[in-house]
GROMACS .gro file of N, CA and C in nm:
model
  462
    1MET      N    1  -2.605   2.066  -2.238
    1MET     CA    2  -2.616   1.972  -2.285
    1MET      C    3  -2.556   1.823  -2.198
    2LEU      N    4  -2.657   1.720  -2.141
    2LEU     CA    5  -2.593   1.616  -2.052
    2LEU      C    6  -2.536   1.521  -2.160
    3VAL      N    7  -2.455   1.460  -2.074
    3VAL     CA    8  -2.397   1.307  -2.137
    3VAL      C    9  -2.367   1.218  -2.050
    4LEU      N   10  -2.393   1.111  -2.081
    4LEU     CA   11  -2.378   1.013  -1.987
    4LEU      C   12  -2.345   0.899  -2.025
    5SER      N   13  -2.284   0.847  -2.008
    5SER     CA   14  -2.153   0.708  -2.038
    5SER      C   15  -2.206   0.565  -1.999
    6THR      N   16  -2.210   0.498  -2.030
    6THR     CA   17  -2.242   0.424  -2.032
    6THR      C   18  -2.148   0.260  -2.002
    7GLN      N   19  -2.032   0.325  -1.963
    7GLN     CA   20  -1.914   0.255  -1.907
    7GLN      C   21  -1.904   0.294  -1.757
    8GLY      N   22  -1.837   0.189  -1.622
    8GLY     CA   23  -1.820   0.281  -1.510
    8GLY      C   24  -1.755   0.122  -1.444
    9ILE      N   25  -1.698   0.167  -1.331
    9ILE     CA   26  -1.684   0.087  -1.239
    9ILE      C   27  -1.769   0.111  -1.067
   10TRP      N   28  -1.841  -0.025  -1.045
   10TRP     CA   29  -1.930  -0.044  -0.946
   10TRP      C   30  -1.878  -0.104  -0.842
   11VAL      N   31  -1.800  -0.033  -0.699
   11VAL     CA   32  -1.735  -0.119  -0.630
   11VAL      C   33  -1.836  -0.162  -0.416
   12GLY      N   34  -1.887  -0.230  -0.462
   12GLY     CA   35  -1.885  -0.269  -0.299
   12GLY      C   36  -1.855  -0.294  -0.162
   13HIS      N   37  -1.846  -0.258  -0.072
   13HIS     CA   38  -1.750  -0.332   0.014
   13HIS      C   39  -1.867  -0.416   0.108
   14TYR      N   40  -1.817  -0.506   0.248
   14TYR     CA   41  -1.909  -0.505   0.339
   14TYR      C   42  -1.717  -0.560   0.427
   15ASN      N   43  -1.795  -0.550   0.584
   15ASN     CA   44  -1.685  -0.570   0.665
   15ASN      C   45  -1.758  -0.532   0.789
   16GLN      N   46  -1.752  -0.700   0.851
   16GLN     CA   47  -1.832  -0.669   0.975
   16GLN      C   48  -1.672  -0.744   1.090
   17ARG      N   49  -1.665  -0.705   1.209
   17ARG     CA   50  -1.586  -0.714   1.297
   17ARG      C   51  -1.627  -0.878   1.344
   18ILE      N   52  -1.560  -0.968   1.368
   18ILE     CA   53  -1.591  -1.091   1.458
   18ILE      C   54  -1.612  -1.078   1.607
   19THR      N   55  -1.435  -1.040   1.622
   19THR     CA   56  -1.378  -0.975   1.782
   19THR      C   57  -1.351  -0.869   1.764
   20LYS      N   58  -1.286  -0.831   1.880
   20LYS     CA   59  -1.153  -0.783   1.917
   20LYS      C   60  -1.089  -0.709   1.773
   21HIS      N   61  -1.046  -0.856   1.780
   21HIS     CA   62  -0.898  -0.808   1.636
   21HIS      C   63  -0.898  -0.932   1.534
   22LEU      N   64  -1.018  -0.979   1.529
   22LEU     CA   65  -1.047  -0.989   1.384
   22LEU      C   66  -1.157  -0.969   1.283
   23SER      N   67  -1.126  -0.928   1.208
   23SER     CA   68  -1.263  -0.863   1.122
   23SER      C   69  -1.217  -0.933   0.935
   24LEU      N   70  -1.371  -0.972   0.920
   24LEU     CA   71  -1.420  -1.060   0.744
   24LEU      C   72  -1.491  -1.002   0.708
   25GLY      N   73  -1.486  -1.006   0.583
   25GLY     CA   74  -1.558  -0.949   0.453
   25GLY      C   75  -1.581  -0.959   0.335
   26GLY      N   76  -1.594  -0.887   0.235
   26GLY     CA   77  -1.624  -0.928   0.097
   26GLY      C   78  -1.609  -0.758   0.030
   27GLU      N   79  -1.553  -0.756  -0.108
   27GLU     CA   80  -1.599  -0.689  -0.234
   27GLU      C   81  -1.616  -0.743  -0.306
   28LEU      N   82  -1.775  -0.678  -0.414
   28LEU     CA   83  -1.819  -0.689  -0.488
   28LEU      C   84  -1.773  -0.542  -0.658
   29MET      N   85  -1.663  -0.636  -0.698
   29MET     CA   86  -1.690  -0.534  -0.817
   29MET      C   87  -1.707  -0.567  -0.943
   30PHE      N   88  -1.808  -0.467  -1.042
   30PHE     CA   89  -1.814  -0.458  -1.147
   30PHE      C   90  -1.824  -0.383  -1.241
   31GLN      N   91  -1.801  -0.370  -1.340
   31GLN     CA   92  -1.730  -0.330  -1.408
   31GLN      C   93  -1.752  -0.327  -1.616
   32HIS      N   94  -1.786  -0.214  -1.669
   32HIS     CA   95  -1.862  -0.225  -1.752
   32HIS      C   96  -1.783  -0.165  -1.867
   33GLY      N   97  -1.828  -0.192  -2.010
   33GLY     CA   98  -1.762  -0.119  -2.086
   33GLY      C   99  -1.693  -0.145  -2.246
   34MET      N  100  -1.702  -0.065  -2.277
   34MET     CA  101  -1.632  -0.067  -2.406
   34MET      C  102  -1.699  -0.280  -2.478
   35GLY      N  103  -1.807  -0.228  -2.442
   35GLY     CA  104  -1.880  -0.392  -2.495
   35GLY      C  105  -1.890  -0.528  -2.395
   36ALA      N  106  -1.771  -0.507  -2.319
   36ALA     CA  107  -1.789  -0.599  -2.235
   36ALA      C  108  -1.799  -0.603  -2.075
   37LYS      N  109  -1.865  -0.677  -2.048
   37LYS     CA  110  -1.880  -0.616  -1.899
   37LYS      C  111  -1.824  -0.750  -1.797
   38ALA      N  112  -1.757  -0.749  -1.678
   38ALA     CA  113  -1.697  -0.839  -1.613
   38ALA      C  114  -1.794  -0.837  -1.426
   39ALA      N  115  -1.739  -0.936  -1.327
   39ALA     CA  116  -1.770  -0.901  -1.258
   39ALA      C  117  -1.690  -0.967  -1.144
   40PHE      N  118  -1.612  -0.988  -1.021
   40PHE     CA  119  -1.516  -0.967  -0.958
   40PHE      C  120  -1.569  -0.969  -0.829
   41ILE      N  121  -1.559  -1.118  -0.740
   41ILE     CA  122  -1.560  -1.086  -0.577
   41ILE      C  123  -1.449  -1.166  -0.537
   42THR      N  124  -1.397  -1.084  -0.417
   42THR     CA  125  -1.238  -1.052  -0.343
   42THR      C  126  -1.388  -1.081  -0.175
   43TYR      N  127  -1.285  -1.183  -0.114
   43TYR     CA  128  -1.308  -1.199  -0.004
   43TYR      C  129  -1.149  -1.195   0.080
   44GLY      N  130  -1.189  -1.150   0.196
   44GLY     CA  131  -1.065  -1.160   0.281
   44GLY      C  132  -1.150  -1.069   0.453
   45GLY      N  133  -0.960  -1.102   0.508
   45GLY     CA  134  -0.972  -1.099   0.632
   45GLY      C  135  -0.836  -0.983   0.738
   46MET      N  136  -0.900  -0.915   0.835
   46MET     CA  137  -0.827  -0.849   0.888
   46MET      C  138  -0.812  -0.948   1.019
   47TYR      N  139  -0.675  -0.963   1.118
   47TYR     CA  140  -0.619  -0.981   1.265
   47TYR      C  141  -0.499  -0.855   1.256
   48LYS      N  142  -0.603  -0.773   1.378
   48LYS     CA  143  -0.482  -0.582   1.429
   48LYS      C  144  -0.486  -0.634   1.580
   49ASP      N  145  -0.353  -0.601   1.613
   49ASP     CA  146  -0.375  -0.610   1.772
   49ASP      C  147  -0.272  -0.455   1.794
   50ASP      N  148  -0.254  -0.433   1.898
   50ASP     CA  149  -0.197  -0.307   1.973
   50ASP      C  150  -0.099  -0.294   1.872
   51LYS      N  151   0.052  -0.419   1.802
   51LYS     CA  152   0.176  -0.359   1.741
   51LYS      C  153   0.225  -0.385   1.554
   52SER      N  154   0.101  -0.512   1.523
   52SER     CA  155   0.031  -0.559   1.426
   52SER      C  156  -0.040  -0.538   1.374
   53GLU      N  157  -0.040  -0.626   1.201
   53GLU     CA  158  -0.178  -0.649   1.204
   53GLU      C  159  -0.134  -0.727   1.059
   54PHE      N  160  -0.252  -0.831   1.010
   54PHE     CA  161  -0.145  -0.885   0.907
   54PHE      C  162  -0.321  -0.924   0.886
   55VAL      N  163  -0.344  -0.915   0.692
   55VAL     CA  164  -0.414  -0.920   0.606
   55VAL      C  165  -0.428  -0.985   0.491
   56VAL      N  166  -0.495  -1.060   0.503
   56VAL     CA  167  -0.554  -1.180   0.320
   56VAL      C  168  -0.624  -1.073   0.315
   57LYS      N  169  -0.625  -1.078   0.096
   57LYS     CA  170  -0.773  -1.082   0.054
   57LYS      C  171  -0.709  -1.218  -0.075
   58ALA      N  172  -0.869  -1.302  -0.119
   58ALA     CA  173  -0.811  -1.324  -0.206
   58ALA      C  174  -0.966  -1.347  -0.337
   59GLY      N  175  -0.931  -1.408  -0.485
   59GLY     CA  176  -1.063  -1.426  -0.445
   59GLY      C  177  -1.044  -1.453  -0.602
   60GLU      N  178  -1.057  -1.391  -0.686
   60GLU     CA  179  -1.065  -1.456  -0.907
   60GLU      C  180  -0.984  -1.352  -0.934
   61GLN      N  181  -0.967  -1.276  -0.878
   61GLN     CA  182  -0.797  -1.188  -0.955
   61GLN      C  183  -0.706  -1.198  -0.915
   62GLY      N  184  -0.662  -1.244  -0.784
   62GLY     CA  185  -0.490  -1.325  -0.701
   62GLY      C  186  -0.565  -1.321  -0.618
   63THR      N  187  -0.456  -1.304  -0.508
   63THR     CA  188  -0.435  -1.316  -0.415
   63THR      C  189  -0.350  -1.195  -0.334
   64HIS      N  190  -0.393  -1.112  -0.211
   64HIS     CA  191  -0.288  -1.016  -0.168
   64HIS      C  192  -0.248  -1.066   0.013
   65LEU      N  193  -0.115  -1.032   0.058
   65LEU     CA  194  -0.112  -1.133   0.167
   65LEU      C  195  -0.032  -0.981   0.217
   66CYS      N  196   0.000  -0.928   0.354
   66CYS     CA  197   0.008  -0.791   0.377
   66CYS      C  198   0.095  -0.809   0.551
   67TYR      N  199   0.126  -0.814   0.625
   67TYR     CA  200   0.190  -0.772   0.736
   67TYR      C  201   0.276  -0.732   0.768
   68TYR      N  202   0.243  -0.632   0.886
   68TYR     CA  203   0.299  -0.474   0.938
   68TYR      C  204   0.309  -0.519   1.105
   69ASN      N  205   0.392  -0.457   1.144
   69ASN     CA  206   0.472  -0.457   1.257
   69ASN      C  207   0.546  -0.343   1.323
   70LYS      N  208   0.490  -0.178   1.408
   70LYS     CA  209   0.555  -0.145   1.492
   70LYS      C  210   0.630  -0.215   1.616
   71GLY      N  211   0.757  -0.155   1.550
   71GLY     CA  212   0.857  -0.247   1.646
   71GLY      C  213   0.829  -0.169   1.796
   72ASN      N  214   0.890  -0.078   1.777
   72ASN     CA  215   0.841   0.044   1.855
   72ASN      C  216   0.830   0.179   1.863
   73GLU      N  217   0.880   0.309   1.883
   73GLU     CA  218   0.798   0.486   1.832
   73GLU      C  219   0.792   0.516   1.665
   74GLN      N  220   0.997   0.362   1.720
   74GLN     CA  221   1.062   0.466   1.582
   74GLN      C  222   1.061   0.381   1.481
   75VAL      N  223   1.034   0.297   1.510
   75VAL     CA  224   1.125   0.214   1.370
   75VAL      C  225   0.955   0.080   1.309
   76GLU      N  226   0.884   0.090   1.189
   76GLU     CA  227   0.787   0.018   1.186
   76GLU      C  228   0.821  -0.071   1.020
   77CYS      N  229   0.784  -0.161   1.027
   77CYS     CA  230   0.803  -0.287   0.962
   77CYS      C  231   0.693  -0.358   0.893
   78GLY      N  232   0.758  -0.375   0.716
   78GLY     CA  233   0.554  -0.515   0.677
   78GLY      C  234   0.700  -0.522   0.616
   79VAL      N  235   0.606  -0.689   0.536
   79VAL     CA  236   0.568  -0.725   0.438
   79VAL      C  237   0.474  -0.722   0.342
   80GLU      N  238   0.514  -0.748   0.215
   80GLU     CA  239   0.370  -0.704   0.121
   80GLU      C  240   0.357  -0.882   0.044
   81PHE      N  241   0.305  -0.953  -0.008
   81PHE     CA  242   0.291  -1.066  -0.132
   81PHE      C  243   0.113  -1.011  -0.256
   82GLU      N  244   0.179  -0.999  -0.338
   82GLU     CA  245   0.033  -1.028  -0.436
   82GLU      C  246   0.084  -1.054  -0.528
   83TYR      N  247  -0.005  -1.145  -0.589
   83TYR     CA  248  -0.068  -1.264  -0.663
   83TYR      C  249  -0.121  -1.177  -0.772
   84VAL      N  250  -0.133  -1.204  -0.938
   84VAL     CA  251  -0.208  -1.123  -1.037
   84VAL      C  252  -0.248  -1.242  -1.121
   85LYS      N  253  -0.387  -1.351  -1.053
   85LYS     CA  254  -0.412  -1.452  -1.198
   85LYS      C  255  -0.419  -1.381  -1.345
   86GLN      N  256  -0.416  -1.292  -1.391
   86GLN     CA  257  -0.425  -1.286  -1.464
   86GLN      C  258  -0.358  -1.224  -1.581
   87MET      N  259  -0.222  -1.189  -1.509
   87MET     CA  260  -0.055  -1.165  -1.550
   87MET      C  261  -0.066  -1.304  -1.514
   88GLY      N  262  -0.100  -1.372  -1.420
   88GLY     CA  263   0.065  -1.483  -1.392
   88GLY      C  264   0.210  -1.424  -1.316
   89GLU      N  265   0.182  -1.283  -1.287
   89GLU     CA  266   0.323  -1.233  -1.220
   89GLU      C  267   0.257  -1.308  -1.042
   90SER      N  268   0.392  -1.209  -0.986
   90SER     CA  269   0.380  -1.208  -0.867
   90SER      C  270   0.493  -1.142  -0.751
   91VAL      N  271   0.434  -1.062  -0.680
   91VAL     CA  272   0.535  -0.945  -0.604
   91VAL      C  273   0.558  -0.942  -0.485
   92THR      N  274   0.672  -0.972  -0.426
   92THR     CA  275   0.691  -0.957  -0.278
   92THR      C  276   0.823  -0.844  -0.238
   93THR      N  277   0.745  -0.717  -0.119
   93THR     CA  278   0.775  -0.673  -0.117
   93THR      C  279   0.816  -0.633   0.004
   94PHE      N  280   0.945  -0.584   0.080
   94PHE     CA  281   0.935  -0.595   0.211
   94PHE      C  282   0.911  -0.395   0.270
   95GLY      N  283   0.925  -0.322   0.316
   95GLY     CA  284   0.958  -0.201   0.338
   95GLY      C  285   0.962  -0.201   0.523
   96TYR      N  286   0.932  -0.014   0.522
   96TYR     CA  287   1.060   0.010   0.670
   96TYR      C  288   0.998   0.116   0.663
   97SER      N  289   0.998   0.233   0.768
   97SER     CA  290   1.018   0.352   0.815
   97SER      C  291   1.085   0.355   0.913
   98ILE      N  292   1.221   0.443   0.917
   98ILE     CA  293   1.212   0.454   1.113
   98ILE      C  294   1.195   0.611   1.054
   99ASP      N  295   1.136   0.683   1.177
   99ASP     CA  296   1.190   0.743   1.279
   99ASP      C  297   1.249   0.887   1.362
  100LEU      N  298   1.312   0.970   1.290
  100LEU     CA  299   1.400   0.983   1.380
  100LEU      C  300   1.364   1.154   1.409
  101PRO      N  301   1.343   1.146   1.599
  101PRO     CA  302   1.240   1.204   1.596
  101PRO      C  303   1.337   1.355   1.709
  102LYS      N  304   1.452   1.343   1.655
  102LYS     CA  305   1.536   1.464   1.692
  102LYS      C  306   1.571   1.564   1.594
  103GLY      N  307   1.580   1.484   1.479
  103GLY     CA  308   1.560   1.562   1.360
  103GLY      C  309   1.566   1.608   1.303
  104LEU      N  310   1.394   1.511   1.359
  104LEU     CA  311   1.308   1.594   1.320
  104LEU      C  312   1.223   1.496   1.150
  105SER      N  313   1.297   1.436   1.136
  105SER     CA  314   1.353   1.328   0.967
  105SER      C  315   1.234   1.232   1.001
  106ARG      N  316   1.181   1.169   0.881
  106ARG     CA  317   1.151   0.980   0.890
  106ARG      C  318   1.218   0.964   0.751
  107PHE      N  319   1.267   0.821   0.749
  107PHE     CA  320   1.337   0.752   0.669
  107PHE      C  321   1.244   0.622   0.642
  108LYS      N  322   1.191   0.631   0.503
  108LYS     CA  323   1.028   0.506   0.448
  108LYS      C  324   1.241   0.445   0.329
  109GLY      N  325   1.195   0.303   0.332
  109GLY     CA  326   1.266   0.295   0.194
  109GLY      C  327   1.162   0.087   0.159
  110SER      N  328   1.151   0.087   0.010
  110SER     CA  329   1.140  -0.025   0.063
  110SER      C  330   1.225  -0.118  -0.067
  111ILE      N  331   1.171  -0.332  -0.080
  111ILE     CA  332   1.250  -0.320  -0.149
  111ILE      C  333   1.172  -0.422  -0.165
  112ASP      N  334   1.210  -0.488  -0.301
  112ASP     CA  335   1.091  -0.550  -0.361
  112ASP      C  336   1.108  -0.676  -0.450
  113THR      N  337   1.079  -0.771  -0.538
  113THR     CA  338   1.171  -0.883  -0.590
  113THR      C  339   1.143  -0.918  -0.761
  114ASP      N  340   1.084  -0.735  -0.774
  114ASP     CA  341   1.119  -0.641  -0.944
  114ASP      C  342   1.267  -0.595  -0.970
  115TRP      N  343   1.360  -0.574  -0.840
  115TRP     CA  344   1.480  -0.525  -0.806
  115TRP      C  345   1.418  -0.386  -0.835
  116SER      N  346   1.336  -0.349  -0.740
  116SER     CA  347   1.316  -0.187  -0.724
  116SER      C  348   1.357  -0.208  -0.595
  117VAL      N  349   1.468  -0.106  -0.626
  117VAL     CA  350   1.452  -0.047  -0.434
  117VAL      C  351   1.416   0.125  -0.447
  118THR      N  352   1.310   0.128  -0.303
  118THR     CA  353   1.287   0.262  -0.300
  118THR      C  354   1.316   0.371  -0.225
  119GLY      N  355   1.351   0.496  -0.167
  119GLY     CA  356   1.365   0.576  -0.013
  119GLY      C  357   1.362   0.690  -0.079
  120VAL      N  358   1.281   0.759   0.064
  120VAL     CA  359   1.233   0.893   0.067
  120VAL      C  360   1.271   0.857   0.219
  121LEU      N  361   1.306   1.009   0.214
  121LEU     CA  362   1.367   1.121   0.349
  121LEU      C  363   1.273   1.238   0.383
  122GLU      N  364   1.171   1.222   0.456
  122GLU     CA  365   1.124   1.354   0.487
  122GLU      C  366   1.139   1.431   0.610
  123LYS      N  367   1.152   1.552   0.531
  123LYS     CA  368   1.221   1.668   0.677
  123LYS      C  369   1.099   1.806   0.700
  124ARG      N  370   1.068   1.783   0.885
  124ARG     CA  371   0.982   1.852   0.898
  124ARG      C  372   1.072   1.951   0.946
  125PHE      N  373   1.043   2.098   0.968
  125PHE     CA  374   1.120   2.225   0.968
  125PHE      C  375   1.005   2.261   1.073
  126GLU      N  376   1.028   2.283   1.220
  126GLU     CA  377   0.987   2.347   1.343
  126GLU      C  378   0.867   2.480   1.343
  127ALA      N  379   1.013   2.552   1.285
  127ALA     CA  380   0.938   2.685   1.291
  127ALA      C  381   0.872   2.730   1.082
  128PHE      N  382   0.812   2.605   0.996
  128PHE     CA  383   0.738   2.680   0.873
  128PHE      C  384   0.632   2.524   0.885
  129PRO      N  385   0.500   2.569   0.883
  129PRO     CA  386   0.391   2.464   0.787
  129PRO      C  387   0.432   2.381   0.715
  130PHE      N  388   0.530   2.283   0.684
  130PHE     CA  389   0.605   2.248   0.569
  130PHE      C  390   0.691   2.100   0.608
  131CYS      N  391   0.726   2.029   0.554
  131CYS     CA  392   0.790   1.940   0.517
  131CYS      C  393   0.826   1.926   0.368
  132PHE      N  394   0.989   1.852   0.335
  132PHE     CA  395   1.087   1.900   0.258
  132PHE      C  396   1.139   1.742   0.240
  133SER      N  397   1.135   1.658   0.098
  133SER     CA  398   1.160   1.546   0.061
  133SER      C  399   1.203   1.518  -0.065
  134LEU      N  400   1.301   1.414  -0.031
  134LEU     CA  401   1.389   1.341  -0.143
  134LEU      C  402   1.326   1.236  -0.133
  135SER      N  403   1.289   1.171  -0.309
  135SER     CA  404   1.275   1.043  -0.316
  135SER      C  405   1.384   0.962  -0.410
  136GLY      N  406   1.360   0.830  -0.425
  136GLY     CA  407   1.428   0.774  -0.546
  136GLY      C  408   1.417   0.629  -0.485
  137LEU      N  409   1.385   0.633  -0.657
  137LEU     CA  410   1.392   0.489  -0.711
  137LEU      C  411   1.483   0.433  -0.786
  138LEU      N  412   1.539   0.289  -0.764
  138LEU     CA  413   1.593   0.268  -0.873
  138LEU      C  414   1.560   0.045  -0.894
  139ASN      N  415   1.565   0.033  -1.044
  139ASN     CA  416   1.530  -0.097  -1.081
  139ASN      C  417   1.599  -0.124  -1.139
  140HIS      N  418   1.724  -0.258  -1.071
  140HIS     CA  419   1.806  -0.265  -1.124
  140HIS      C  420   1.782  -0.381  -1.291
  141LYS      N  421   1.688  -0.391  -1.264
  141LYS     CA  422   1.582  -0.510  -1.358
  141LYS      C  423   1.591  -0.424  -1.500
  142LYS      N  424   1.492  -0.362  -1.471
  142LYS     CA  425   1.468  -0.227  -1.597
  142LYS      C  426   1.570  -0.106  -1.646
  143ASN      N  427   1.679  -0.102  -1.517
  143ASN     CA  428   1.776  -0.039  -1.580
  143ASN      C  429   1.701   0.113  -1.596
  144GLN      N  430   1.656   0.182  -1.454
  144GLN     CA  431   1.593   0.268  -1.485
  144GLN      C  432   1.597   0.289  -1.291
  145ALA      N  433   1.637   0.465  -1.344
  145ALA     CA  434   1.624   0.502  -1.148
  145ALA      C  435   1.565   0.662  -1.207
  146LYS      N  436   1.467   0.659  -1.069
  146LYS     CA  437   1.425   0.827  -1.101
  146LYS      C  438   1.389   0.888  -0.940
  147PHE      N  439   1.440   0.965  -0.958
  147PHE     CA  440   1.441   1.072  -0.833
  147PHE      C  441   1.330   1.194  -0.819
  148GLY      N  442   1.292   1.253  -0.728
  148GLY     CA  443   1.228   1.322  -0.704
  148GLY      C  444   1.182   1.406  -0.563
  149ILE      N  445   1.154   1.503  -0.558
  149ILE     CA  446   1.168   1.689  -0.430
  149ILE      C  447   1.059   1.665  -0.426
  150GLY      N  448   0.975   1.721  -0.333
  150GLY     CA  449   0.857   1.767  -0.316
  150GLY      C  450   0.894   1.803  -0.154
  151PHE      N  451   0.736   1.914  -0.150
  151PHE     CA  452   0.720   2.041  -0.034
  151PHE      C  453   0.542   2.008   0.016
  152THR      N  454   0.574   1.918   0.181
  152THR     CA  455   0.395   1.869   0.200
  152THR      C  456   0.405   2.024   0.285
  153ILE      N  457   0.279   2.066   0.272
  153ILE     CA  458   0.273   2.236   0.328
  153ILE      C  459   0.142   2.175   0.420
  154GLY      N  460   0.122   2.176   0.527
  154GLY     CA  461   0.017   2.176   0.669
  154GLY      C  462   0.074   2.051   0.778
   0.00000   0.00000   0.00000
């Protein structure tokens, strides 16, 4: 028996490199289902060099801005702004990553304007092909806390 659904999402992207550092493009998303159809167009651009990257996307659904900088071999940081027009909400997030090569560890974290603070500690083991992770999320506004433990094999 073959069952076909008449609902789904189709997404098409086009990205063109303009110069060595600059790319421009767009995205068309078409959603069909539950008696409704919607199409959204988003335009975007990216500027990228050896140590940093700036991305902007804007369209009917909202705006997304992102800046990333690799400070040196151990430290990376970035900031992201996202505005969702339908919800009328925006969130700004600052994130960082610190690599501790002598301890085979990495610490990543972020804080955002929704009062969420996250952190992940990853520990690699030389003798074994896996990575052990501890993670946590604390949202002061919602009075929520989540913690996790993980293993990544490979």
